[in-house]
Amino acid sequence: MTNIEIGRALRSGVSGCVVGCRVSQMDVPEFGGMVSIPLDDGSKIFGLITDIHIDDDGLVRQLVTAENISAEVIEDNRLNRNVPVEISVLFIGYELDGQYRHLLPPRPPLSLLAIYPCGEQEISAFVSTGRMGYLRHILRAVDLPVAELVAAHIRQAGTIQKKIGKVEWTETATRELIILLRDDYSTLNTVLSSLADTGSFR
Amino acid sequence: MTENPQSAGRNIGYIVGGGLRENLRIRLTVDPQEVQEGAFIVVESAGWFFYGLVTDLALGATDPRFADEQSEKRLPAELARLLHGQTLYTTLEMLPALMMETGPEPGSPGYDEWANFHQEGESGILPIKTIPSHHAAARLARASDVAQIFGSPDKPGNFVLGFTREQGLPVCVDLKKMIQRSAGIFGATGSGKSFLTRIVLAGLIQQDLASTLIFDMHNEYGWDDTASDTNEKVHGLRSKFSTKVRMVGLGRDNTVRGQSPDLYLEIGEEDITPEDIELLSRTLNLRETTPTTLEALQQSYGREWFHQFRAMKVGVMIEGEDGKKIPAPESVAFWANETGVNVAAAEGLRSKLNRVFDLPYVVTNKMENTLQDIITNLAQGKHVVLSFGKHENDLDYLLVTNILTRRIRETWETKVNAYRSNPGTTPEPRQLVVVVEEAHKLLNREMASQTTFSTIARELRKYYVTLLVIDQRPSQIYDEVMSQLGTRISGWLGDEDDIHAVLSGLAGRDALRGMLAHLQPKEEVLMLGWGVPMPILLRTRRYDDTFWKELKGDLEGKKSPEEQLKKLGF
């Protein structure tokens, strides 16, 4: 976990949450990035960023129709918004007593709990645990752009693993994805196309 | 031949289904090109080894669309490879044949109890009775597996006939067991039957397991020859076993490859019986009246019937007392009238038998009793190659083989009966293998019931005589005879009926049919039947100088130290 807080929980469930953040915090989170939410009992929930959503507010609606808006006004509106930027997070596991589990957390995080991007060590430890069971949480999320999400995660985690010498991880993860999706021809095809576009494969 | 370390014993997949009736299905985890039809594979499951053969390989896909689409053109190579590895697969079909309990590890709890239950020296190999569990690992056979089932090449009595195709592991045959029942070597022309037969015969002679009588219709087995395809020298059995093999030429004028035989076989007129002539009905186009006429001849002249009939003339007439023309006393008609036989039938038979009467090796006065010499040699443990030389048409073959085998049958039956009556004082008869080329000519449906060969195939096992049948058209051999062939070794056969005939009466024949049809045209054979523990596909040994070096080397190696010293002059 890094020390850079990227927001706080707005609403949550056991399968995911929505985090609110300021525009100034927006240069850190990225689609598919792995984040963690430390809970008060010492445990930690892990998730992937599945969406970053910027809603309009009344002032923006007025401004978009106005003429000759100055740069200062645009800047002020972006930074001092009434409505926060919303980041959707899909939970993929948690850590309890120092052990990583690829299961959904027993309880959702409370509102306003801080959320942090995961550090490389943490990501490596989480994805190296077990047999990549967390992938099923991603593949089950039919309302999400699953293929793009998987590709973004594999690229991020694969790059980190490669750095520490685990060069086979990307191949192992891809093989696991193929096994999980081999009865779903269209989804698997989309996922593989996305993975091909990450440039992780020769 | 050395074992290929790349493939021997390597895991190739795991059980995904099947059963005893429908064979076992194995999902391959290696490229399909690494396993071939006929490969000997072993499945290990719950303390048992299951042995079997690959009978089919089939491509499959988790979804047909994965197979239809050439994803390697759309995806990076690495990704396509991973996709193919999980969605496209090969299923291997295994014909399970044998199983063996491996038992606990020596020294582990329960081993002593298991070892006590299983007698020492007991192989524990059983015909297949159950199946391995799901996901049990399958692997290509190791040298130890092949040796476990087919015997170790180092053990005396085991004869290496060939090698497994993929791994090149030596496969032995127990020749002693093989010759306890009649056997057959089959294959289309050019498939290497003669070479394989030479190898088997060389093994039999070298191990001194039986006497062999070889009806060498095409003059291949005795003297050295030249291979028709490679023009290389092919050693004959007489050349290599000069003291053990006797060459017999049919007729006084017989030379083979420019060499004179040890003995000349002439058939005395008294050696030919009416039954011998009846056997030639088809060849000589004899009529239904023939048996009656022959019976009358034998009643008139006894053992001299052939000589007397040969001397008779057709159509010779003299003038009678009343001036009418009547048959002359030396004529066929005269004899027919005297004995009440139809004249036309007798004259017709006399004319048709001209082909037999004209045979140069059928003589009135034999210079030597070679028939008896052959039998004596065989009884003494020698081997006889009867070369037909230039007399190689069906008439020669049918007549001579039948006369000779009839004699053998009589002699061996007498010997065995004497031995069984007084086993203490009478020596045990020598096992005899009669090698019959172009067997369908003697053992077809029409002839089989009449020739001595069918009796040998059916009954003479008990009398220490068996057949080694060599043929390219097994479908033409009478099924009752085929069913008696214990061991069958078959090279490539093109005809579906021939394939069916070779596999008749054997378990798993449907699965083996494809294997037999897909054999390479040369040097690949399927060995199956009673004489081998399970069907096995072999690349046969090459019949060349190396073979002889190894064979003779074995011979030297198995001599006792005393014999070896004696040979060195001590």
CSV table of C-alpha atoms in Angstrom, one decimal, chain A:
chain,number,residue,atom,x,y,z
A,1,MET,CA,0.0,0.0,0.0
A,2,THR,CA,1.2,3.5,-0.8
A,3,ASN,CA,0.6,6.5,1.4
A,4,ILE,CA,-1.2,8.3,-1.3
A,5,GLU,CA,-4.9,8.5,-0.4
A,6,ILE,CA,-7.0,8.6,-3.5
A,7,GLY,CA,-10.4,9.0,-1.9
A,8,ARG,CA,-12.9,7.8,0.6
A,9,ALA,CA,-15.7,5.3,0.4
A,10,LEU,CA,-19.0,6.8,-0.6
A,11,ARG,CA,-21.1,3.6,-0.6
A,12,SER,CA,-20.2,0.0,-0.5
A,13,GLY,CA,-21.2,-3.7,-0.5
A,14,VAL,CA,-19.3,-6.9,-0.1
A,15,SER,CA,-18.6,-7.1,-3.9
A,16,GLY,CA,-17.5,-3.5,-4.4
A,17,CYS,CA,-17.7,0.1,-3.5
A,18,VAL,CA,-17.8,3.6,-4.9
A,19,VAL,CA,-15.1,6.0,-3.8
A,20,GLY,CA,-15.3,9.7,-3.9
A,21,CYS,CA,-12.2,11.8,-4.6
A,22,ARG,CA,-11.1,15.2,-5.5
A,23,VAL,CA,-9.9,16.2,-9.0
A,24,SER,CA,-6.5,16.9,-7.5
A,25,GLN,CA,-6.3,13.3,-6.5
A,26,MET,CA,-7.2,12.0,-9.9
A,27,ASP,CA,-3.7,11.6,-11.4
A,28,VAL,CA,-3.0,8.5,-9.3
A,29,PRO,CA,-5.9,6.1,-9.8
A,30,GLU,CA,-6.1,4.4,-13.2
A,31,PHE,CA,-8.6,2.0,-14.7
A,32,GLY,CA,-7.7,-1.6,-13.7
A,33,GLY,CA,-5.4,-0.5,-11.0
A,34,MET,CA,-5.3,-2.4,-7.8
A,35,VAL,CA,-6.3,-0.6,-4.6
A,36,SER,CA,-6.7,-1.4,-1.0
A,37,ILE,CA,-9.0,-0.3,1.9
A,38,PRO,CA,-7.5,-0.8,5.3
A,39,LEU,CA,-10.3,-1.6,7.9
A,40,ASP,CA,-10.3,-0.7,11.5
A,41,ASP,CA,-9.8,-4.3,12.6
A,42,GLY,CA,-6.4,-4.5,10.8
A,43,SER,CA,-7.7,-6.3,7.8
A,44,LYS,CA,-7.6,-4.9,4.3
A,45,ILE,CA,-9.9,-5.2,1.4
A,46,PHE,CA,-8.4,-5.4,-2.2
A,47,GLY,CA,-10.1,-4.3,-5.3
A,48,LEU,CA,-9.7,-3.2,-8.9
A,49,ILE,CA,-10.8,0.1,-10.2
A,50,THR,CA,-13.5,-0.6,-12.7
A,51,ASP,CA,-14.6,2.9,-13.5
A,52,ILE,CA,-13.8,6.5,-12.9
A,53,HIS,CA,-16.8,8.6,-13.3
A,54,ILE,CA,-17.1,12.4,-13.4
A,55,ASP,CA,-20.7,13.6,-12.9
A,56,ASP,CA,-22.0,17.0,-13.8
A,57,ASP,CA,-23.4,19.5,-11.4
A,58,GLY,CA,-25.6,22.6,-11.8
A,59,LEU,CA,-22.7,25.0,-12.4
A,60,VAL,CA,-21.1,22.9,-15.1
A,61,ARG,CA,-24.5,22.7,-16.9
A,62,GLN,CA,-24.6,26.5,-16.9
A,63,LEU,CA,-21.0,26.9,-18.0
A,64,VAL,CA,-21.1,24.5,-20.9
A,65,THR,CA,-23.8,26.7,-22.5
A,66,ALA,CA,-22.0,30.0,-21.7
A,67,GLU,CA,-19.7,31.8,-24.2
A,68,ASN,CA,-16.2,33.0,-23.6
A,69,ILE,CA,-15.5,31.1,-20.4
A,70,SER,CA,-12.1,32.1,-19.0
A,71,ALA,CA,-9.4,29.6,-18.2
A,72,GLU,CA,-9.6,30.6,-14.5
A,73,VAL,CA,-13.3,29.8,-14.4
A,74,ILE,CA,-12.8,26.4,-16.0
A,75,GLU,CA,-9.9,25.7,-13.6
A,76,ASP,CA,-11.9,26.8,-10.6
A,77,ASN,CA,-14.9,24.7,-11.6
A,78,ARG,CA,-12.7,21.6,-12.0
A,79,LEU,CA,-10.9,21.9,-8.7
A,80,ASN,CA,-13.7,23.2,-6.5
A,81,ARG,CA,-16.5,20.9,-7.6
A,82,ASN,CA,-19.5,20.3,-5.5
A,83,VAL,CA,-19.8,16.7,-6.8
A,84,PRO,CA,-16.8,14.4,-6.3
A,85,VAL,CA,-15.2,12.3,-8.9
A,86,GLU,CA,-16.5,8.7,-8.4
A,87,ILE,CA,-14.3,5.7,-8.6
A,88,SER,CA,-15.9,2.3,-8.8
A,89,VAL,CA,-14.0,-0.5,-7.2
A,90,LEU,CA,-14.6,-4.3,-7.6
A,91,PHE,CA,-13.5,-6.3,-4.6
A,92,ILE,CA,-11.3,-9.3,-5.4
A,93,GLY,CA,-10.1,-10.4,-2.0
A,94,TYR,CA,-8.9,-9.3,1.4
A,95,GLU,CA,-6.0,-9.7,3.8
A,96,LEU,CA,-6.6,-11.0,7.4
A,97,ASP,CA,-3.9,-11.8,9.9
A,98,GLY,CA,-1.3,-11.5,7.3
A,99,GLN,CA,-3.0,-14.0,4.9
A,100,TYR,CA,-4.3,-13.1,1.5
A,101,ARG,CA,-7.6,-14.6,0.5
A,102,HIS,CA,-9.2,-14.5,-2.9
A,103,LEU,CA,-12.7,-14.3,-1.5
A,104,LEU,CA,-15.1,-11.5,-1.1
A,105,PRO,CA,-14.7,-9.6,2.2
A,106,PRO,CA,-16.9,-10.7,5.1
A,107,ARG,CA,-18.2,-7.2,5.6
A,108,PRO,CA,-18.2,-4.1,3.4
A,109,PRO,CA,-16.0,-1.1,4.3
A,110,LEU,CA,-17.7,1.6,6.1
A,111,SER,CA,-18.3,5.0,4.4
A,112,LEU,CA,-15.4,7.5,4.4
A,113,LEU,CA,-12.8,4.9,4.9
A,114,ALA,CA,-9.7,5.9,2.9
A,115,ILE,CA,-8.6,4.1,-0.2
A,116,TYR,CA,-5.0,3.7,-1.4
A,117,PRO,CA,-3.4,2.4,-4.5
A,118,CYS,CA,-1.5,-0.9,-3.8
A,119,GLY,CA,2.3,-0.9,-3.9
A,120,GLU,CA,4.2,-3.3,-6.1
A,121,GLN,CA,5.1,-5.6,-3.3
A,122,GLU,CA,1.5,-5.8,-2.2
A,123,ILE,CA,0.3,-6.5,-5.7
A,124,SER,CA,2.9,-9.2,-6.2
A,125,ALA,CA,2.1,-10.9,-2.9
A,126,PHE,CA,-1.7,-10.8,-3.6
A,127,VAL,CA,-1.6,-12.2,-7.2
A,128,SER,CA,1.0,-14.8,-6.3
A,129,THR,CA,-1.2,-16.3,-3.6
A,130,GLY,CA,-3.1,-19.4,-4.4
A,131,ARG,CA,-4.3,-20.3,-7.8
A,132,MET,CA,-5.6,-17.0,-9.1
A,133,GLY,CA,-9.0,-17.5,-7.7
A,134,TYR,CA,-9.6,-13.8,-7.7
A,135,LEU,CA,-10.0,-13.8,-11.4
A,136,ARG,CA,-13.5,-15.3,-11.1
A,137,HIS,CA,-14.7,-12.1,-9.4
A,138,ILE,CA,-13.7,-10.1,-12.4
A,139,LEU,CA,-15.1,-12.5,-15.0
A,140,ARG,CA,-18.4,-12.7,-13.1
A,141,ALA,CA,-18.9,-8.9,-13.4
A,142,VAL,CA,-21.0,-9.0,-16.6
A,143,ASP,CA,-22.0,-5.3,-16.4
A,144,LEU,CA,-18.3,-4.2,-16.6
A,145,PRO,CA,-16.0,-4.1,-19.5
A,146,VAL,CA,-14.5,-7.4,-18.4
A,147,ALA,CA,-12.0,-7.8,-21.3
A,148,GLU,CA,-10.5,-4.3,-20.8
A,149,LEU,CA,-10.4,-4.7,-17.0
A,150,VAL,CA,-8.6,-8.1,-17.3
A,151,ALA,CA,-6.2,-6.7,-19.8
A,152,ALA,CA,-5.4,-3.7,-17.6
A,153,HIS,CA,-4.9,-5.8,-14.6
A,154,ILE,CA,-2.7,-8.4,-16.3
A,155,ARG,CA,-0.6,-5.7,-17.8
A,156,GLN,CA,-0.1,-4.0,-14.4
A,157,ALA,CA,0.5,-7.1,-12.4
A,158,GLY,CA,2.5,-8.8,-15.1
A,159,THR,CA,4.9,-5.8,-15.4
A,160,ILE,CA,5.5,-5.9,-11.6
A,161,GLN,CA,6.0,-9.7,-11.6
A,162,LYS,CA,8.4,-9.5,-14.4
A,163,LYS,CA,10.4,-6.9,-12.6
A,164,ILE,CA,11.0,-9.3,-9.7
A,165,GLY,CA,11.8,-12.2,-12.0
A,166,LYS,CA,8.4,-13.9,-12.1
A,167,VAL,CA,8.4,-13.8,-15.9
A,168,GLU,CA,6.0,-16.8,-16.2
A,169,TRP,CA,3.2,-15.1,-14.3
A,170,THR,CA,1.6,-13.4,-17.3
A,171,GLU,CA,1.4,-16.8,-19.1
A,172,THR,CA,0.1,-18.6,-16.1
A,173,ALA,CA,-2.6,-16.0,-15.5
A,174,THR,CA,-3.6,-16.1,-19.2
A,175,ARG,CA,-3.8,-19.8,-19.1
A,176,GLU,CA,-6.1,-19.6,-16.1
A,177,LEU,CA,-8.3,-17.1,-17.9
A,178,ILE,CA,-8.5,-19.4,-20.9
A,179,ILE,CA,-9.5,-22.3,-18.7
A,180,LEU,CA,-12.2,-20.2,-16.9
A,181,LEU,CA,-13.6,-18.9,-20.2
A,182,ARG,CA,-13.1,-21.8,-22.6
A,183,ASP,CA,-16.8,-22.5,-22.6
A,184,ASP,CA,-17.6,-18.9,-23.4
A,185,TYR,CA,-16.2,-18.4,-26.8
A,186,SER,CA,-17.2,-14.8,-27.3
A,187,THR,CA,-16.0,-13.5,-23.9
A,188,LEU,CA,-12.7,-15.4,-24.2
A,189,ASN,CA,-12.1,-14.0,-27.7
A,190,THR,CA,-12.7,-10.4,-26.5
A,191,VAL,CA,-10.4,-11.0,-23.5
A,192,LEU,CA,-7.6,-12.4,-25.7
A,193,SER,CA,-8.0,-9.5,-28.1
A,194,SER,CA,-7.6,-7.1,-25.2
A,195,LEU,CA,-4.6,-8.9,-23.9
A,196,ALA,CA,-3.0,-8.9,-27.3
A,197,ASP,CA,-3.4,-5.1,-27.3
A,198,THR,CA,-1.5,-4.7,-24.1
A,199,GLY,CA,1.7,-5.6,-25.9
A,200,SER,CA,2.6,-8.2,-23.2
A,201,PHE,CA,2.7,-11.0,-25.7
A,202,ARG,CA,5.0,-11.5,-28.7
